Short mmCIF file of C-alpha atoms in Angstrom, two decimals:
data_model
loop_
_atom_site.label_atom_id
_atom_site.label_comp_id
_atom_site.label_asym_id
_atom_site.label_seq_id
_atom_site.Cartn_x
_atom_site.Cartn_y
_atom_site.Cartn_z
CA MET A 48 121.14 79.25 85.17
CA LYS A 49 122.08 79.31 80.85
CA PRO A 50 124.94 81.46 80.27
CA VAL A 51 123.72 85.35 79.09
CA GLY A 52 123.87 85.84 76.18
CA GLU A 53 125.36 89.17 74.40
CA GLY A 54 123.35 89.31 71.02
CA PRO A 55 121.00 87.95 68.96
CA GLN A 56 123.35 85.05 68.08
CA GLY A 57 124.72 84.43 71.89
CA PRO A 58 123.41 81.46 73.92
CA GLY A 59 120.51 83.47 76.45
CA MET A 60 117.67 82.54 79.25
CA ARG A 61 114.46 82.49 79.47
CA VAL A 62 112.83 85.27 79.88
CA VAL A 63 109.14 85.99 81.23
CA VAL A 64 108.43 90.11 81.28
CA LEU A 65 105.19 90.67 84.45
CA CYS A 66 103.66 94.27 83.31
CA GLY A 67 100.72 95.22 83.31
CA GLY A 68 99.68 94.55 86.34
CA GLU A 69 96.23 96.07 88.28
CA SER A 70 97.84 100.06 89.53
CA SER A 71 96.85 103.41 88.90
CA GLU A 72 100.38 102.81 86.79
CA ARG A 73 99.42 100.11 83.96
CA ASP A 74 99.63 101.90 81.29
CA VAL A 75 103.42 102.55 82.14
CA SER A 76 104.26 99.52 82.59
CA LEU A 77 103.12 97.07 79.96
CA ALA A 78 105.33 100.97 78.19
CA SER A 79 107.51 99.60 79.96
CA GLY A 80 106.99 95.09 79.24
CA HIS A 81 107.12 95.52 75.89
CA ALA A 82 110.27 98.06 75.20
CA VAL A 83 111.81 95.98 78.02
CA ALA A 84 111.22 92.22 75.94
CA ARG A 85 112.06 94.10 72.81
CA ALA A 86 115.49 95.06 73.49
CA LEU A 87 115.98 90.45 75.22
CA LEU A 88 115.59 90.13 72.14
CA GLU A 89 117.92 91.74 70.79
CA ARG A 90 120.52 90.69 73.78
CA GLY A 91 119.40 86.97 71.98
CA HIS A 92 116.77 85.86 74.72
CA GLU A 93 113.98 84.06 74.40
CA VAL A 94 111.13 86.08 75.91
CA VAL A 95 107.14 86.10 76.97
CA LEU A 96 105.53 89.03 77.81
CA VAL A 97 103.07 88.45 80.66
CA ASP A 98 99.85 91.06 82.12
CA PRO A 99 98.85 88.95 84.92
CA ALA A 100 96.27 91.67 84.89
CA ALA A 101 94.73 90.56 81.35
CA GLU A 102 92.44 88.45 80.92
CA VAL A 103 94.45 86.57 79.02
CA PRO A 104 98.07 86.98 79.94
CA VAL A 105 100.19 85.65 77.78
CA LEU A 106 100.81 89.23 75.43
CA ALA A 107 103.44 87.60 73.22
CA GLY A 108 105.89 84.78 73.16
CA PRO A 109 107.67 82.36 73.98
CA LEU A 110 110.19 85.15 70.95
CA ARG A 111 113.82 84.67 70.43
CA GLU A 112 115.57 86.39 67.41
CA VAL A 113 116.84 83.59 64.70
CA ALA A 114 119.78 85.15 62.25
CA GLY A 115 117.97 87.94 62.61
CA ALA A 116 114.16 86.97 61.71
CA ALA A 117 111.79 85.21 64.18
CA ALA A 118 110.83 82.61 65.54
CA GLY A 119 107.92 81.98 68.13
CA THR A 120 105.27 79.91 69.18
CA GLY A 121 101.69 79.60 71.70
CA ALA A 122 100.03 83.42 71.59
CA GLY A 123 100.73 86.81 70.00
CA THR A 124 104.23 85.78 68.78
CA ALA A 125 105.20 87.63 65.45
CA ALA A 126 106.42 84.03 64.02
CA GLY A 127 107.57 84.69 60.57
CA SER A 128 107.65 88.51 60.77
CA ASP A 129 111.25 89.40 58.66
CA ALA A 130 111.16 92.23 60.62
CA GLY A 131 112.42 89.95 63.58
CA ALA A 132 111.04 89.17 66.60
CA GLY A 133 110.22 92.50 67.62
CA ALA A 134 107.48 93.47 64.97
CA GLY A 135 105.08 91.43 67.06
CA LEU A 136 105.87 94.25 69.93
CA GLY A 137 104.55 97.84 68.52
CA GLY A 138 104.55 100.30 71.23
CA VAL A 139 102.28 101.12 74.65
CA ALA A 140 101.08 104.72 74.11
CA VAL A 141 100.64 106.52 77.89
CA GLY A 142 98.09 108.56 77.68
CA THR A 143 98.35 112.17 80.57
CA GLU A 144 94.95 110.06 83.27
CA PRO A 145 95.68 106.66 85.00
CA PRO A 146 92.73 104.37 84.53
CA PRO A 147 89.66 104.79 86.28
CA PRO A 148 90.21 103.22 89.78
CA ALA A 149 87.11 101.00 89.39
CA ASP A 150 89.19 99.14 87.09
CA ARG A 151 91.59 97.98 90.33
CA PRO A 152 88.45 95.32 91.78
CA ARG A 153 88.63 93.34 88.79
CA LEU A 154 92.23 93.58 87.72
CA ARG A 155 93.42 92.26 91.19
CA SER A 156 91.47 89.25 90.80
CA ARG A 157 92.55 87.95 87.99
CA MET A 158 96.56 88.00 88.76
CA HIS A 159 95.87 87.10 92.20
CA ALA A 160 94.14 84.18 90.20
CA ALA A 161 97.39 84.37 87.86
CA LEU A 162 100.55 84.73 89.73
CA THR A 163 99.22 81.78 92.88
CA GLY A 164 98.31 79.31 90.45
CA GLY A 165 97.55 77.34 87.45
CA PRO A 166 99.35 77.98 83.86
CA VAL A 167 100.87 81.23 84.66
CA LEU A 168 102.39 80.53 88.24
CA GLU A 169 103.87 77.30 85.79
CA LEU A 170 105.12 80.12 82.96
CA LEU A 171 107.08 81.54 86.05
CA ARG A 172 108.58 79.13 87.65
CA GLY A 173 109.79 77.88 83.69
CA ALA A 174 111.23 80.45 82.94
CA ASP A 175 115.31 81.34 84.09
CA LEU A 176 114.43 84.95 85.05
CA VAL A 177 111.26 86.35 85.06
CA PHE A 178 112.07 90.78 84.65
CA LEU A 179 109.40 92.98 86.24
CA ALA A 180 108.67 95.36 84.79
CA LEU A 181 105.64 96.70 86.63
CA HIS A 182 104.90 99.63 88.59
CA GLY A 183 103.35 100.40 91.36
CA GLY A 184 100.60 99.00 93.06
CA TRP A 185 100.89 95.05 93.93
CA GLY A 186 104.13 95.17 91.73
CA GLU A 187 105.99 97.71 93.23
CA ASP A 188 105.05 97.63 96.88
CA GLY A 189 106.62 93.51 97.48
CA HIS A 190 103.89 91.85 97.18
CA VAL A 191 104.12 90.33 93.74
CA GLN A 192 108.24 89.87 94.94
CA ALA A 193 106.64 87.82 97.96
CA LEU A 194 105.61 85.68 95.74
CA LEU A 195 107.68 85.02 93.26
CA GLU A 196 110.07 84.41 96.31
CA VAL A 197 107.31 82.02 97.38
CA ALA A 198 107.41 79.81 94.49
CA GLY A 199 111.44 80.14 94.17
CA VAL A 200 111.09 82.17 90.79
CA PRO A 201 114.31 84.33 90.58
CA PHE A 202 113.79 87.88 89.79
CA THR A 203 114.72 90.99 88.71
CA GLY A 204 114.86 94.14 91.62
CA ALA A 205 114.36 95.00 94.49
CA ASP A 206 113.33 91.94 97.71
CA SER A 207 110.10 92.60 99.01
CA ALA A 208 111.35 93.91 102.16
CA ALA A 209 113.09 96.26 100.78
CA CYS A 210 110.13 97.32 98.16
CA ALA A 211 107.75 97.32 100.82
CA ALA A 212 110.07 99.96 102.59
CA ALA A 213 110.27 101.83 100.06
CA TRP A 214 106.85 101.93 98.61
CA HIS A 215 104.58 103.41 102.02
CA LYS A 216 106.35 107.13 101.85
CA GLU A 217 106.51 107.46 105.32
CA ARG A 218 107.37 105.21 106.50
CA ALA A 219 110.15 104.67 103.78
CA GLN A 220 111.04 108.70 104.81
CA ALA A 221 111.55 108.66 108.26
CA VAL A 222 114.23 105.82 108.03
CA LEU A 223 115.26 107.77 105.29
CA GLY A 224 116.52 110.80 107.75
CA ALA A 225 117.33 108.30 110.46
CA ALA A 226 120.24 107.26 107.92
CA GLY A 227 121.12 110.85 106.94
CA VAL A 228 119.60 111.66 103.82
CA PRO A 229 118.23 115.08 104.54
CA VAL A 230 113.62 115.10 104.40
CA ALA A 231 111.52 117.79 104.39
CA GLU A 232 108.95 117.69 106.90
CA ARG A 233 105.86 115.97 106.71
CA VAL A 234 102.44 115.01 108.40
CA LEU A 235 100.36 111.99 107.43
CA TRP A 236 97.34 112.52 107.29
CA ARG A 237 95.00 109.52 107.46
CA SER A 238 92.48 111.54 105.72
CA ALA A 239 88.45 109.86 106.99
CA ALA A 240 89.62 111.18 110.73
CA GLY A 241 87.46 114.73 109.28
CA GLU A 242 88.83 118.23 109.17
CA VAL A 243 92.64 119.06 108.22
CA PRO A 244 94.46 118.24 111.34
CA GLN A 245 96.47 120.69 113.10
CA GLU A 246 99.78 120.24 112.08
CA VAL A 247 98.76 120.14 108.85
CA ARG A 248 97.42 123.52 109.32
CA ARG A 249 99.86 124.57 110.79
CA LEU A 250 102.23 123.84 107.21
CA LEU A 251 99.58 124.97 104.99
CA ALA A 252 99.77 128.53 106.74
CA ALA A 253 103.71 129.05 106.61
CA GLY A 254 102.56 128.08 102.30
CA PRO A 255 101.90 125.47 98.91
CA VAL A 256 102.27 121.81 100.60
CA VAL A 257 102.21 119.31 98.72
CA ALA A 258 99.22 116.29 99.21
CA LYS A 259 99.88 113.51 97.36
CA PRO A 260 98.34 109.58 98.29
CA VAL A 261 101.19 107.78 100.63
CA ALA A 262 101.15 104.89 98.51
CA ASP A 263 101.46 105.53 95.21
CA GLY A 264 103.84 106.03 92.05
CA SER A 265 103.87 108.42 88.87
CA SER A 266 103.16 111.06 90.62
CA VAL A 267 99.81 110.26 90.72
CA SER A 268 97.32 112.07 92.80
CA VAL A 269 100.12 114.67 93.42
CA HIS A 270 98.70 118.15 94.15
CA ARG A 271 99.81 121.34 95.09
CA ILE A 272 97.34 123.12 97.51
CA ASP A 273 96.96 126.67 98.66
CA SER A 274 93.54 126.41 100.88
CA PRO A 275 92.48 124.86 103.30
CA ALA A 276 89.53 124.41 101.46
CA ARG A 277 91.57 122.43 98.58
CA LEU A 278 93.05 120.55 101.05
CA GLU A 279 89.49 119.06 102.52
CA GLN A 280 88.41 118.58 98.40
CA VAL A 281 91.95 116.27 97.40
CA ALA A 282 91.12 114.67 101.16
CA ALA A 283 88.33 113.32 99.83
CA GLU A 284 88.64 111.95 96.21
CA VAL A 285 91.81 109.89 98.80
CA PRO A 286 90.25 106.47 98.70
CA LEU A 287 90.76 105.15 102.25
CA SER A 288 92.90 101.34 100.53
CA GLU A 289 95.38 103.95 100.68
CA GLY A 290 96.21 104.54 103.82
CA GLY A 291 95.38 108.87 103.98
CA LEU A 292 97.85 111.54 102.62
CA LEU A 293 101.15 112.59 103.12
CA VAL A 294 101.47 116.47 103.76
CA GLU A 295 104.34 117.86 102.75
CA PRO A 296 105.76 121.44 102.76
CA PHE A 297 106.49 122.69 98.99
CA LEU A 298 109.48 122.65 97.91
CA PRO A 299 110.34 125.62 95.49
CA GLY A 300 113.81 124.57 93.49
CA ARG A 301 115.30 122.79 90.90
CA GLU A 302 114.15 118.95 90.58
CA PHE A 303 117.34 115.87 90.10
CA THR A 304 116.62 112.48 89.85
CA VAL A 305 119.66 109.52 90.44
CA GLY A 306 118.99 106.51 88.67
CA VAL A 307 121.06 102.94 91.26
CA LEU A 308 122.58 100.05 89.09
CA GLY A 309 124.11 97.92 92.39
CA GLU A 310 126.78 100.06 94.35
CA ARG A 311 127.03 102.74 90.79
CA PRO A 312 124.82 105.69 90.56
CA LEU A 313 124.30 107.13 87.02
CA PRO A 314 124.56 110.39 86.13
CA VAL A 315 122.41 113.47 87.64
CA VAL A 316 119.04 113.90 85.60
CA GLU A 317 117.82 117.30 86.02
CA ILE A 318 113.65 117.74 85.87
CA GLU A 319 113.12 120.75 84.53
CA LEU A 320 109.28 121.86 84.33
CA THR A 321 106.64 124.05 82.41
CA THR A 322 104.58 122.77 84.98
CA PRO A 323 104.03 123.74 89.03
CA MET A 324 104.21 120.16 89.76
CA PHE A 325 105.71 116.74 88.45
CA ASP A 326 102.09 114.67 88.07
CA TYR A 327 101.46 111.96 86.56
CA ALA A 328 100.09 114.10 83.26
CA ALA A 329 103.48 116.25 82.64
CA LYS A 330 105.59 113.31 83.44
CA TYR A 331 103.00 111.74 79.40
CA GLN A 332 102.47 114.78 78.52
CA PRO A 333 104.64 115.91 75.99
CA GLY A 334 106.56 119.36 76.28
CA ALA A 335 105.73 119.03 79.50
CA VAL A 336 109.09 119.32 80.63
CA ALA A 337 112.87 118.87 79.73
CA GLU A 338 114.85 115.65 81.31
CA VAL A 339 118.39 117.40 81.12
CA CYS A 340 121.38 114.76 81.43
CA PRO A 341 124.20 115.51 82.87
CA ALA A 342 122.83 118.00 84.85
CA ARG A 343 124.27 121.10 84.85
CA VAL A 344 125.45 121.88 88.46
CA PRO A 345 129.11 122.35 90.16
CA GLU A 346 130.42 118.92 89.68
CA ALA A 347 130.50 119.02 94.35
CA PHE A 348 126.46 118.69 94.12
CA ALA A 349 126.31 116.21 91.98
CA SER A 350 128.17 113.85 93.50
CA ARG A 351 126.80 114.48 96.61
CA LEU A 352 122.98 114.14 94.70
CA GLN A 353 125.41 110.90 93.89
CA GLU A 354 126.26 110.01 97.33
CA LEU A 355 122.62 110.98 98.91
CA ALA A 356 121.30 107.94 96.64
CA VAL A 357 123.45 105.20 97.69
CA ARG A 358 122.42 106.12 101.56
CA ALA A 359 118.71 106.52 100.79
CA HIS A 360 118.94 102.54 98.66
CA ARG A 361 121.06 100.83 101.02
CA ALA A 362 119.40 102.55 103.91
CA LEU A 363 115.63 100.82 102.64
CA GLY A 364 117.65 97.84 102.16
CA ILE A 365 117.90 97.79 98.56
CA GLY A 366 121.16 95.35 98.03
CA ALA A 367 123.90 95.89 95.58
CA GLY A 368 122.57 93.54 93.40
CA THR A 369 119.39 95.29 92.03
CA TYR A 370 118.09 99.29 91.42
CA ALA A 371 116.25 102.07 91.67
CA ARG A 372 115.83 104.99 91.29
CA THR A 373 115.90 108.24 93.78
CA ASP A 374 114.01 111.50 93.42
CA PHE A 375 115.84 114.70 94.64
CA ARG A 376 113.81 118.65 94.76
CA CYS A 377 115.08 121.43 96.43
CA GLY A 378 114.03 124.55 98.79
CA ALA A 379 114.28 127.79 98.66
CA ASP A 380 117.63 127.30 99.92
CA GLY A 381 119.34 125.61 97.25
CA GLU A 382 119.62 122.58 99.68
CA PRO A 383 117.93 118.88 97.94
CA ARG A 384 115.98 116.69 99.91
CA CYS A 385 114.70 112.85 99.13
CA LEU A 386 111.23 112.70 97.92
CA GLU A 387 110.86 109.40 97.70
CA VAL A 388 112.92 105.79 95.60
CA ASN A 389 111.37 104.07 93.04
CA ALA A 390 112.63 100.94 94.26
CA LEU A 391 111.31 99.55 90.45
CA PRO A 392 110.74 102.99 87.98
CA GLY A 393 109.93 103.29 84.48
CA LEU A 394 111.59 101.46 81.88
CA THR A 395 109.89 103.00 78.91
CA PRO A 396 112.55 104.35 76.76
CA GLY A 397 111.88 107.92 77.29
CA SER A 398 111.55 106.97 81.59
CA LEU A 399 114.02 109.06 83.63
CA LEU A 400 116.19 105.98 84.12
CA PRO A 401 116.88 104.87 81.12
CA ARG A 402 117.46 108.33 80.67
CA ALA A 403 120.22 108.83 83.25
CA ALA A 404 121.60 105.13 80.97
CA THR A 405 122.17 107.53 78.21
CA GLY A 406 124.29 110.03 80.21
CA ALA A 407 126.37 107.74 81.07
CA GLY A 408 126.35 106.05 77.41
CA TRP A 409 124.82 103.13 77.74
CA SER A 410 121.94 102.31 74.84
CA TYR A 411 118.60 101.01 75.82
CA PRO A 412 119.19 97.16 75.69
CA ASP A 413 122.96 98.11 77.87
CA LEU A 414 120.40 99.31 80.62
CA ILE A 415 118.72 96.54 80.07
CA GLN A 416 121.01 93.85 80.26
CA ARG A 417 123.11 95.64 83.18
CA ILE A 418 119.61 95.18 84.86
CA VAL A 419 119.79 91.09 84.16
CA ASP A 420 123.15 90.92 85.00
CA LEU A 421 122.50 92.21 88.41
CA ALA A 422 119.29 89.92 88.91
CA THR A 423 121.86 86.26 88.26
CA THR A 424 125.54 87.80 89.09
CA GLY A 425 125.19 90.08 91.61
#
């Protein structure tokens, strides 16, 4: 394997960045992928940007920085640009609504074809490393990781087993609770079963609940619910293929997130909301949230959140050679409960993991290089 580059003048690796994909987080992933590609170029790597669900999968590349100028061949490159190869990688806007579910079958068909044969698979096999900037769906539930493992292709992030363990929220919370990570009471409602189950009615009788798909990401389709009628309406909107709804008591306290790279927890980030829920729209609507890092909490509380995040990662099999992010919310008693573990968290420059990295004194390219180093050196 080639040595990892330290900058535009140093030796680099051939890196394929996978982004986009077929999930409800497709737009977020495209934004992550473009940002990651620019950071890798800055660190001296040769980059190809690929969306396996696109009609033309190679979005840009091969690209490389040469003495401050661009070099590139192939579709979408910035060859000849005085601003450098990164000039060909414009930013991607993330809307306040995820892509329509009706697009998913077509995107999945393209993605499966690209990753199981043909020129995209050969491109992946020829890379020194595949950087996974996919979020949600097949990119985060272990499907893509399993395909890369079978093909013998090295990649960033957790392996297929750990991704599958973290992706299904109800199963993940059972594992976390058994490992001593505090979680909220929960009921899995397979909404095809008809009327609201008694266990769910009991939770709702005690106060507002949160209902969300048991397998989805980026706070997609997360709802605060105060009545059985509203809960039935939400349940009817959740595709049965997503496995049903996870229903939990609404936690009215503060919200935090902790990133972990290898065995190192990053500074705690507090998510200060101007909306009732940290849902998809709030995440990508300017001004809807303030992300404070380091969080303004006592040192002992921050250390506890960091210790719980490391414990959660270990419990789900997310090893020392990878990274993830764990989300917490406090109840009325001020005690934190783990909401979920994100095995491939967002990597847009405004995402929570890069925000935590900034709190640790790292630039965005520093963070991306550290993720590469974890995948190549452990």
